[in-house]
Every structure is written in C-alpha cells, then in structure tokens.
mmCIF file of C-alpha atoms in Angstrom:
data_model
loop_
_atom_site.group_PDB
_atom_site.id
_atom_site.type_symbol
_atom_site.label_atom_id
_atom_site.label_comp_id
_atom_site.label_asym_id
_atom_site.label_seq_id
_atom_site.Cartn_x
_atom_site.Cartn_y
_atom_site.Cartn_z
ATOM 1 C CA MET A 93 30.550 9.178 -5.497
ATOM 2 C CA PRO A 94 29.032 12.824 -4.072
ATOM 3 C CA GLN A 95 25.167 13.446 -4.437
ATOM 4 C CA LYS A 96 24.487 16.321 -6.924
ATOM 5 C CA PRO A 97 22.857 19.336 -5.078
ATOM 6 C CA ILE A 98 19.305 19.706 -4.363
ATOM 7 C CA THR A 99 18.327 22.931 -5.837
ATOM 8 C CA ASP A 100 15.241 25.185 -7.400
ATOM 9 C CA SER A 101 14.967 28.625 -7.409
ATOM 10 C CA ASN A 102 13.967 29.149 -3.696
ATOM 11 C CA MET A 103 17.294 26.742 -2.703
ATOM 12 C CA ASP A 104 19.391 29.280 -5.149
ATOM 13 C CA PHE A 105 17.740 32.550 -3.638
ATOM 14 C CA LEU A 106 18.761 30.942 0.095
ATOM 15 C CA TYR A 107 22.338 29.549 -0.890
ATOM 16 C CA GLU A 108 22.814 33.382 -2.594
ATOM 17 C CA ALA A 109 21.741 34.567 0.962
ATOM 18 C CA VAL A 110 23.901 32.639 3.167
ATOM 19 C CA LEU A 111 27.158 33.630 0.612
ATOM 20 C CA GLU A 112 26.121 37.486 1.265
ATOM 21 C CA LEU A 113 26.699 37.112 4.969
ATOM 22 C CA GLU A 114 30.040 38.623 6.439
ATOM 23 C CA SER A 115 29.886 38.106 10.105
ATOM 24 C CA LYS A 116 29.206 35.812 12.859
ATOM 25 C CA ASP A 117 26.894 37.809 14.193
ATOM 26 C CA GLU A 118 25.241 38.859 10.806
ATOM 27 C CA ALA A 119 24.526 34.810 10.481
ATOM 28 C CA ALA A 120 23.042 34.760 13.667
ATOM 29 C CA ARG A 121 20.887 37.138 13.454
ATOM 30 C CA PHE A 122 19.765 35.918 10.005
ATOM 31 C CA PHE A 123 19.157 32.581 11.208
ATOM 32 C CA GLU A 124 16.979 33.490 13.914
ATOM 33 C CA ASP A 125 14.860 35.117 11.412
ATOM 34 C CA LEU A 126 14.765 32.266 8.952
ATOM 35 C CA CYS A 127 14.502 29.658 11.291
ATOM 36 C CA THR A 128 12.821 28.125 14.135
ATOM 37 C CA ILE A 129 14.897 27.946 17.431
ATOM 38 C CA ASN A 130 13.917 23.863 16.958
ATOM 39 C CA GLU A 131 15.387 24.161 13.579
ATOM 40 C CA LEU A 132 18.650 26.218 14.808
ATOM 41 C CA LYS A 133 18.854 23.539 17.217
ATOM 42 C CA SER A 134 18.650 20.773 14.779
ATOM 43 C CA LEU A 135 20.802 22.252 12.227
ATOM 44 C CA SER A 136 23.578 22.908 14.841
ATOM 45 C CA GLN A 137 23.405 19.555 16.369
ATOM 46 C CA ARG A 138 23.976 17.724 12.996
ATOM 47 C CA ILE A 139 26.959 19.995 12.494
ATOM 48 C CA VAL A 140 28.782 19.146 15.601
ATOM 49 C CA VAL A 141 27.881 15.566 14.942
ATOM 50 C CA ALA A 142 29.075 15.394 11.856
ATOM 51 C CA LYS A 143 32.432 17.157 12.969
ATOM 52 C CA MET A 144 32.562 14.615 16.185
ATOM 53 C CA LEU A 145 32.117 11.423 13.618
ATOM 54 C CA THR A 146 34.703 12.638 11.174
ATOM 55 C CA GLN A 147 37.167 12.997 14.181
ATOM 56 C CA HIS A 148 36.138 9.135 14.757
ATOM 57 C CA CYS A 149 34.234 9.417 17.797
ATOM 58 C CA VAL A 150 31.857 6.978 19.016
ATOM 59 C CA TYR A 151 28.156 7.049 18.963
ATOM 60 C CA SER A 152 27.357 7.012 22.893
ATOM 61 C CA ASP A 153 30.100 9.917 23.492
ATOM 62 C CA ILE A 154 27.974 11.588 20.618
ATOM 63 C CA VAL A 155 24.935 11.570 22.322
ATOM 64 C CA ALA A 156 26.265 12.243 25.599
ATOM 65 C CA LYS A 157 27.296 15.390 24.222
ATOM 66 C CA THR A 158 24.728 16.426 21.462
ATOM 67 C CA GLY A 159 21.860 14.851 23.025
ATOM 68 C CA ALA A 160 21.410 13.531 19.470
ATOM 69 C CA SER A 161 19.487 10.510 18.800
ATOM 70 C CA THR A 162 21.043 7.184 17.282
ATOM 71 C CA ALA A 163 18.954 7.696 14.502
ATOM 72 C CA THR A 164 19.917 11.192 13.930
ATOM 73 C CA ILE A 165 23.556 10.120 14.039
ATOM 74 C CA SER A 166 23.107 7.602 11.754
ATOM 75 C CA ARG A 167 21.244 9.865 9.331
ATOM 76 C CA VAL A 168 24.131 12.237 9.542
ATOM 77 C CA ASN A 169 26.691 9.386 9.028
ATOM 78 C CA ARG A 170 25.128 8.325 6.032
ATOM 79 C CA SER A 171 25.474 12.096 4.834
ATOM 80 C CA LEU A 172 28.975 11.669 5.524
ATOM 81 C CA SER A 173 29.163 8.471 3.771
ATOM 82 C CA TYR A 174 26.774 8.901 0.653
ATOM 83 C CA GLY A 175 25.980 13.028 0.925
ATOM 84 C CA ALA A 176 27.057 15.480 -1.260
ATOM 85 C CA GLY A 177 30.585 16.254 0.527
ATOM 86 C CA GLY A 178 29.365 19.717 1.916
ATOM 87 C CA TYR A 179 30.700 18.864 5.267
ATOM 88 C CA ASP A 180 33.742 17.744 3.735
ATOM 89 C CA ASP A 181 34.145 21.154 2.580
ATOM 90 C CA ILE A 182 33.122 23.176 5.514
ATOM 91 C CA PHE A 183 35.065 21.143 7.894
ATOM 92 C CA GLU A 184 38.389 21.340 5.632
ATOM 93 C CA ARG A 185 37.714 25.360 5.485
ATOM 94 C CA LEU A 186 37.523 25.452 9.056
ATOM 95 C CA ASP A 187 40.419 23.507 9.729
ATOM 96 C CA ARG A 188 42.509 25.431 7.545
ATOM 97 C CA LYS A 189 41.251 28.502 9.019
ATOM 98 C CA ALA A 190 42.318 27.293 12.592
ATOM 99 C CA LYS A 191 45.381 26.658 12.030
#
C-alpha cells in the first residue's frame, strides 16, 4: 500500500510551482535556482537509479552507470517497493509519451 505523500504548506507551494513549469528549459532554470548542484545531481541520480531498477538492472550495472552507492540504490529500491508510487506514475507517463 503506497504511503500518503508528505505535505505541509511549504511543500504544497513547491508542488504548485512545479506544476506551473511548461518546458524542459524552464524546469532546468527553475531547479538550478532552487537546488544546489549537488542536490540536483542527487535527485537526477535517484530517478535514473529508480528507472534502472524498474528495468530489472542489477546493482553492479547501476553503480557503473550512475555512480550511485549501493546504499542509495537500496533506499531507492525501498521507495519503489514501499513508497507513495510517485516513480511508477512518472515512469508510466514517460513510457506512454515515448510510444
């Protein structure tokens, strides 16, 4: 059973702001302003790890491609199994869009 998303007024404002983004370029500029380079690298690494896990890639291949630690891969794997289902929603939409 998916977890209930974490929310408060600050997070609600962030989610609303993200929903207003209209292009990849706009998203890049927004996240560059919002996050540090390391935060962006961590976020982008996690989503690639999650995608590779859904494609049944083994940890050693994920480490080699992303540079993620096995601890990070395990945390992402737990989110895929016991999280709120956000990765699944996004990957399903991206897959549909790619077809």
